[in-house]
Amino acid sequence: MRKISYILLVLFSFLTCESNDDIVTAQPQNYNILSLGDSYTIGQSVCETCGYPEQLKDSLATNFNIEDTFNLKVIAQTGWTTTNLKSAVASENITNTYNLVTLLIGVNNQFQGKLFSLYEAEFPKLVNSAIAFAQNDRSNVIVVSIPDYAYTPFGQNYGNPENISMQIDAYNTFAENYCNQENITFVTITDITRNG
C-alpha cells in the first residue's frame, strides 16, 4: 500500500506544481481528494489509516506546505461492482470541487462473473463522472489498475489462479487503453500485487 501511495503522491505533485517564477508567496491551500472504488480503495482488512487514500492524504500533507490542508472523501464498499459504484455516485451529492479524484474498480465484476461487456460499458461512465468531480479537468484524475488477488492466500484457494490473472489482465488492458485514448493518468500497480 505504501508504494501505491508514493506513486500517486509523485503524480499529484507533478499535476499541482507551478514554476518558482509564478509563486509570490505561498498561501495555505486546501486540497480536496475523492477516492472511488471498492474494497481495495477502503482497505478491507487493513487498519483504518492503511488504505491507499489515507496514505496518499498523509503523504501529501508531509510533502506540501505545512499549512496546506487535505480533505478526503471515499465512496467505496467491499463487493462493489461498476454498477454498484455508479449507483452510489448517482445517489451522492458530489460537487465538482475536487483537486484529485482516484478510481479503482472492476475486481468484483471479474470475481462475481459479470459479463465483461458490462465493465466496457460502465467503466467509461465512471471515468467521465470522475472528470466531472475533478473540476472537469481530466489531469486531476488518476485511475489505478486492479490488483491481482490470485497471489493472495484467498486467491490460491479460489479457482484457477492463472485464470484469475488472465481475466484481471483483460480488465486492466481495457482500462489502460481507454485511459490512454482519453488522456487520463493510469497507474499500474498490478505488478506490485503479484510479488506476494
mmCIF file of C-alpha atoms in Angstrom:
data_model
loop_
_atom_site.group_PDB
_atom_site.id
_atom_site.type_symbol
_atom_site.label_atom_id
_atom_site.label_comp_id
_atom_site.label_asym_id
_atom_site.label_seq_id
_atom_site.Cartn_x
_atom_site.Cartn_y
_atom_site.Cartn_z
ATOM 1 C CA MET A 1 0.000 0.000 0.000
ATOM 2 C CA ARG A 2 2.832 2.458 0.772
ATOM 3 C CA LYS A 3 4.305 2.063 -2.727
ATOM 4 C CA ILE A 4 0.897 2.781 -4.273
ATOM 5 C CA SER A 5 0.554 5.943 -2.180
ATOM 6 C CA TYR A 6 4.058 7.060 -3.126
ATOM 7 C CA ILE A 7 3.336 6.634 -6.850
ATOM 8 C CA LEU A 8 0.103 8.615 -6.548
ATOM 9 C CA LEU A 9 1.841 11.290 -4.455
ATOM 10 C CA VAL A 10 4.504 11.818 -7.114
ATOM 11 C CA LEU A 11 1.876 12.060 -9.853
ATOM 12 C CA PHE A 12 -0.259 14.514 -7.898
ATOM 13 C CA SER A 13 2.792 16.626 -7.092
ATOM 14 C CA PHE A 14 3.544 16.957 -10.809
ATOM 15 C CA LEU A 15 -0.066 17.848 -11.540
ATOM 16 C CA THR A 16 -0.065 20.693 -9.000
ATOM 17 C CA CYS A 17 3.452 22.106 -9.496
ATOM 18 C CA GLU A 18 3.946 25.697 -10.530
ATOM 19 C CA SER A 19 7.184 27.309 -11.595
ATOM 20 C CA ASN A 20 9.025 29.360 -8.972
ATOM 21 C CA ASP A 21 8.539 32.453 -11.169
ATOM 22 C CA ASP A 22 4.772 32.199 -10.664
ATOM 23 C CA ILE A 23 4.914 31.946 -6.876
ATOM 24 C CA VAL A 24 4.899 35.238 -4.987
ATOM 25 C CA THR A 25 4.019 33.978 -1.530
ATOM 26 C CA ALA A 26 2.974 30.503 -0.551
ATOM 27 C CA GLN A 27 -0.615 30.919 0.604
ATOM 28 C CA PRO A 28 -2.096 27.979 2.517
ATOM 29 C CA GLN A 29 -4.086 25.783 0.141
ATOM 30 C CA ASN A 30 -6.976 23.442 0.784
ATOM 31 C CA TYR A 31 -6.992 20.314 -1.396
ATOM 32 C CA ASN A 32 -9.999 18.042 -1.812
ATOM 33 C CA ILE A 33 -9.429 14.382 -2.681
ATOM 34 C CA LEU A 34 -12.142 11.942 -3.771
ATOM 35 C CA SER A 35 -11.430 8.209 -3.961
ATOM 36 C CA LEU A 36 -13.944 5.994 -5.759
ATOM 37 C CA GLY A 37 -13.859 2.204 -5.745
ATOM 38 C CA ASP A 38 -14.348 -0.984 -3.778
ATOM 39 C CA SER A 39 -12.580 -2.959 -1.019
ATOM 40 C CA TYR A 40 -9.154 -2.118 -2.444
ATOM 41 C CA THR A 41 -9.997 1.564 -2.009
ATOM 42 C CA ILE A 42 -11.300 1.337 1.551
ATOM 43 C CA GLY A 43 -8.540 -1.088 2.503
ATOM 44 C CA GLN A 44 -10.673 -4.036 3.593
ATOM 45 C CA SER A 45 -8.970 -5.997 6.408
ATOM 46 C CA VAL A 46 -6.252 -3.392 6.995
ATOM 47 C CA CYS A 47 -6.074 -0.686 9.659
ATOM 48 C CA GLU A 48 -8.187 2.456 9.346
ATOM 49 C CA THR A 49 -5.261 4.554 8.116
ATOM 50 C CA CYS A 50 -3.634 1.826 5.986
ATOM 51 C CA GLY A 51 -5.778 2.141 2.849
ATOM 52 C CA TYR A 52 -4.110 3.921 -0.047
ATOM 53 C CA PRO A 53 -6.375 7.035 0.023
ATOM 54 C CA GLU A 54 -5.484 7.719 3.672
ATOM 55 C CA GLN A 55 -1.805 7.072 2.999
ATOM 56 C CA LEU A 56 -1.944 9.353 -0.040
ATOM 57 C CA LYS A 57 -3.522 12.125 2.032
ATOM 58 C CA ASP A 58 -0.873 11.732 4.747
ATOM 59 C CA SER A 59 1.944 11.681 2.182
ATOM 60 C CA LEU A 60 0.643 14.842 0.554
ATOM 61 C CA ALA A 61 0.410 16.577 3.928
ATOM 62 C CA THR A 62 4.036 15.635 4.610
ATOM 63 C CA ASN A 63 5.326 16.805 1.230
ATOM 64 C CA PHE A 64 3.333 20.006 0.723
ATOM 65 C CA ASN A 65 3.331 23.277 2.672
ATOM 66 C CA ILE A 66 2.797 22.588 6.365
ATOM 67 C CA GLU A 67 -0.198 24.948 6.378
ATOM 68 C CA ASP A 68 -1.932 23.207 3.477
ATOM 69 C CA THR A 69 -4.913 21.034 4.339
ATOM 70 C CA PHE A 70 -6.203 17.872 2.677
ATOM 71 C CA ASN A 71 -9.809 16.695 2.840
ATOM 72 C CA LEU A 72 -10.541 13.126 1.812
ATOM 73 C CA LYS A 73 -13.893 11.670 0.788
ATOM 74 C CA VAL A 74 -14.095 7.951 -0.001
ATOM 75 C CA ILE A 75 -17.019 6.390 -1.838
ATOM 76 C CA ALA A 76 -16.279 2.683 -1.840
ATOM 77 C CA GLN A 77 -17.516 -0.556 -0.362
ATOM 78 C CA THR A 78 -16.422 -4.163 -0.292
ATOM 79 C CA GLY A 79 -18.070 -6.161 -3.054
ATOM 80 C CA TRP A 80 -18.964 -3.198 -5.253
ATOM 81 C CA THR A 81 -19.007 -3.704 -8.998
ATOM 82 C CA THR A 82 -19.034 -0.878 -11.527
ATOM 83 C CA THR A 83 -22.854 -0.984 -11.320
ATOM 84 C CA ASN A 84 -22.823 -0.532 -7.535
ATOM 85 C CA LEU A 85 -20.336 2.329 -7.720
ATOM 86 C CA LYS A 86 -22.355 4.012 -10.489
ATOM 87 C CA SER A 87 -25.481 3.823 -8.308
ATOM 88 C CA ALA A 88 -23.656 5.160 -5.248
ATOM 89 C CA VAL A 89 -22.193 8.053 -7.224
ATOM 90 C CA ALA A 90 -25.634 8.903 -8.633
ATOM 91 C CA SER A 91 -27.207 8.937 -5.160
ATOM 92 C CA GLU A 92 -24.485 11.094 -3.552
ATOM 93 C CA ASN A 93 -24.481 14.859 -3.829
ATOM 94 C CA ILE A 94 -20.919 15.106 -5.157
ATOM 95 C CA THR A 95 -19.625 18.541 -6.061
ATOM 96 C CA ASN A 96 -17.146 19.299 -8.834
ATOM 97 C CA THR A 97 -14.630 20.833 -6.421
ATOM 98 C CA TYR A 98 -12.080 18.026 -6.137
ATOM 99 C CA ASN A 99 -8.406 18.671 -6.866
ATOM 100 C CA LEU A 100 -7.747 14.955 -7.240
ATOM 101 C CA VAL A 101 -10.059 12.018 -7.968
ATOM 102 C CA THR A 102 -8.828 8.422 -7.901
ATOM 103 C CA LEU A 103 -10.733 5.487 -9.373
ATOM 104 C CA LEU A 104 -10.018 1.806 -8.735
ATOM 105 C CA ILE A 105 -12.894 -0.510 -9.730
ATOM 106 C CA GLY A 106 -13.555 -3.784 -11.520
ATOM 107 C CA VAL A 107 -12.301 -6.672 -9.431
ATOM 108 C CA ASN A 108 -15.816 -7.569 -8.294
ATOM 109 C CA ASN A 109 -17.083 -7.555 -11.869
ATOM 110 C CA GLN A 110 -14.495 -10.264 -12.510
ATOM 111 C CA PHE A 111 -14.978 -12.073 -9.184
ATOM 112 C CA GLN A 112 -18.775 -12.157 -9.484
ATOM 113 C CA GLY A 113 -18.602 -13.403 -13.067
ATOM 114 C CA LYS A 114 -20.306 -10.354 -14.595
ATOM 115 C CA LEU A 115 -20.184 -10.016 -18.356
ATOM 116 C CA PHE A 116 -17.047 -8.212 -19.491
ATOM 117 C CA SER A 117 -19.242 -6.065 -21.733
ATOM 118 C CA LEU A 118 -20.802 -4.567 -18.571
ATOM 119 C CA TYR A 119 -17.378 -3.283 -17.492
ATOM 120 C CA GLU A 120 -16.723 -1.992 -21.010
ATOM 121 C CA ALA A 121 -19.971 -0.002 -20.843
ATOM 122 C CA GLU A 122 -19.786 1.257 -17.255
ATOM 123 C CA PHE A 123 -16.086 1.968 -16.723
ATOM 124 C CA PRO A 124 -16.044 4.907 -19.199
ATOM 125 C CA LYS A 125 -19.114 6.375 -17.477
ATOM 126 C CA LEU A 126 -17.335 6.214 -14.124
ATOM 127 C CA VAL A 127 -14.256 7.878 -15.613
ATOM 128 C CA ASN A 128 -16.466 10.650 -17.016
ATOM 129 C CA SER A 129 -18.043 11.111 -13.584
ATOM 130 C CA ALA A 130 -14.566 11.296 -12.042
ATOM 131 C CA ILE A 131 -13.599 14.011 -14.546
ATOM 132 C CA ALA A 132 -16.735 15.995 -13.704
ATOM 133 C CA PHE A 133 -15.959 15.794 -9.966
ATOM 134 C CA ALA A 134 -12.353 16.828 -10.665
ATOM 135 C CA GLN A 135 -13.397 20.317 -11.785
ATOM 136 C CA ASN A 136 -13.914 18.961 -15.303
ATOM 137 C CA ASP A 137 -10.146 18.621 -15.569
ATOM 138 C CA ARG A 138 -9.005 15.174 -16.699
ATOM 139 C CA SER A 139 -5.477 15.917 -15.477
ATOM 140 C CA ASN A 140 -6.894 15.785 -11.922
ATOM 141 C CA VAL A 141 -7.986 12.147 -12.361
ATOM 142 C CA ILE A 142 -5.874 9.072 -11.652
ATOM 143 C CA VAL A 143 -7.137 5.582 -12.489
ATOM 144 C CA VAL A 144 -5.432 2.765 -10.584
ATOM 145 C CA SER A 145 -5.118 -0.737 -12.040
ATOM 146 C CA ILE A 146 -6.873 -3.679 -10.397
ATOM 147 C CA PRO A 147 -4.666 -5.698 -8.026
ATOM 148 C CA ASP A 148 -4.371 -9.430 -8.687
ATOM 149 C CA TYR A 149 -5.926 -11.375 -5.819
ATOM 150 C CA ALA A 150 -4.759 -14.681 -7.377
ATOM 151 C CA TYR A 151 -1.493 -14.109 -5.497
ATOM 152 C CA THR A 152 -3.198 -13.938 -2.098
ATOM 153 C CA PRO A 153 -3.932 -16.971 0.105
ATOM 154 C CA PHE A 154 -7.624 -16.418 -0.713
ATOM 155 C CA GLY A 155 -6.925 -16.414 -4.448
ATOM 156 C CA GLN A 156 -4.762 -19.516 -4.237
ATOM 157 C CA ASN A 157 -7.699 -21.365 -2.714
ATOM 158 C CA TYR A 158 -10.324 -19.930 -5.020
ATOM 159 C CA GLY A 159 -10.497 -21.204 -8.564
ATOM 160 C CA ASN A 160 -7.619 -21.322 -11.010
ATOM 161 C CA PRO A 161 -5.049 -18.578 -10.192
ATOM 162 C CA GLU A 162 -3.847 -18.429 -13.818
ATOM 163 C CA ASN A 163 -7.426 -17.874 -14.955
ATOM 164 C CA ILE A 164 -7.915 -15.103 -12.411
ATOM 165 C CA SER A 165 -4.710 -13.371 -13.540
ATOM 166 C CA MET A 166 -5.685 -13.597 -17.219
ATOM 167 C CA GLN A 167 -9.078 -12.071 -16.504
ATOM 168 C CA ILE A 168 -7.615 -9.297 -14.322
ATOM 169 C CA ASP A 169 -5.185 -8.551 -17.178
ATOM 170 C CA ALA A 170 -8.127 -8.209 -19.591
ATOM 171 C CA TYR A 171 -9.845 -5.701 -17.299
ATOM 172 C CA ASN A 172 -6.651 -3.712 -16.798
ATOM 173 C CA THR A 173 -5.819 -3.713 -20.504
ATOM 174 C CA PHE A 174 -9.238 -2.321 -21.343
ATOM 175 C CA ALA A 175 -8.980 0.353 -18.615
ATOM 176 C CA GLU A 176 -5.445 1.355 -19.593
ATOM 177 C CA ASN A 177 -6.279 1.565 -23.299
ATOM 178 C CA TYR A 178 -9.348 3.662 -22.540
ATOM 179 C CA CYS A 179 -7.365 5.996 -20.270
ATOM 180 C CA ASN A 180 -4.571 6.373 -22.831
ATOM 181 C CA GLN A 181 -7.114 7.173 -25.527
ATOM 182 C CA GLU A 182 -8.804 9.762 -23.287
ATOM 183 C CA ASN A 183 -5.553 11.221 -21.908
ATOM 184 C CA ILE A 184 -6.255 10.089 -18.330
ATOM 185 C CA THR A 185 -3.410 9.117 -15.993
ATOM 186 C CA PHE A 186 -3.384 5.340 -15.454
ATOM 187 C CA VAL A 187 -1.160 3.904 -12.714
ATOM 188 C CA THR A 188 -0.262 0.219 -12.934
ATOM 189 C CA ILE A 189 0.071 -1.395 -9.514
ATOM 190 C CA THR A 190 -0.862 -4.949 -10.518
ATOM 191 C CA ASP A 191 2.776 -5.999 -10.817
ATOM 192 C CA ILE A 192 3.351 -4.998 -7.176
ATOM 193 C CA THR A 193 0.480 -7.231 -6.058
ATOM 194 C CA ARG A 194 1.997 -10.188 -7.894
ATOM 195 C CA ASN A 195 5.095 -10.094 -5.689
ATOM 196 C CA GLY A 196 3.201 -11.732 -2.818
#
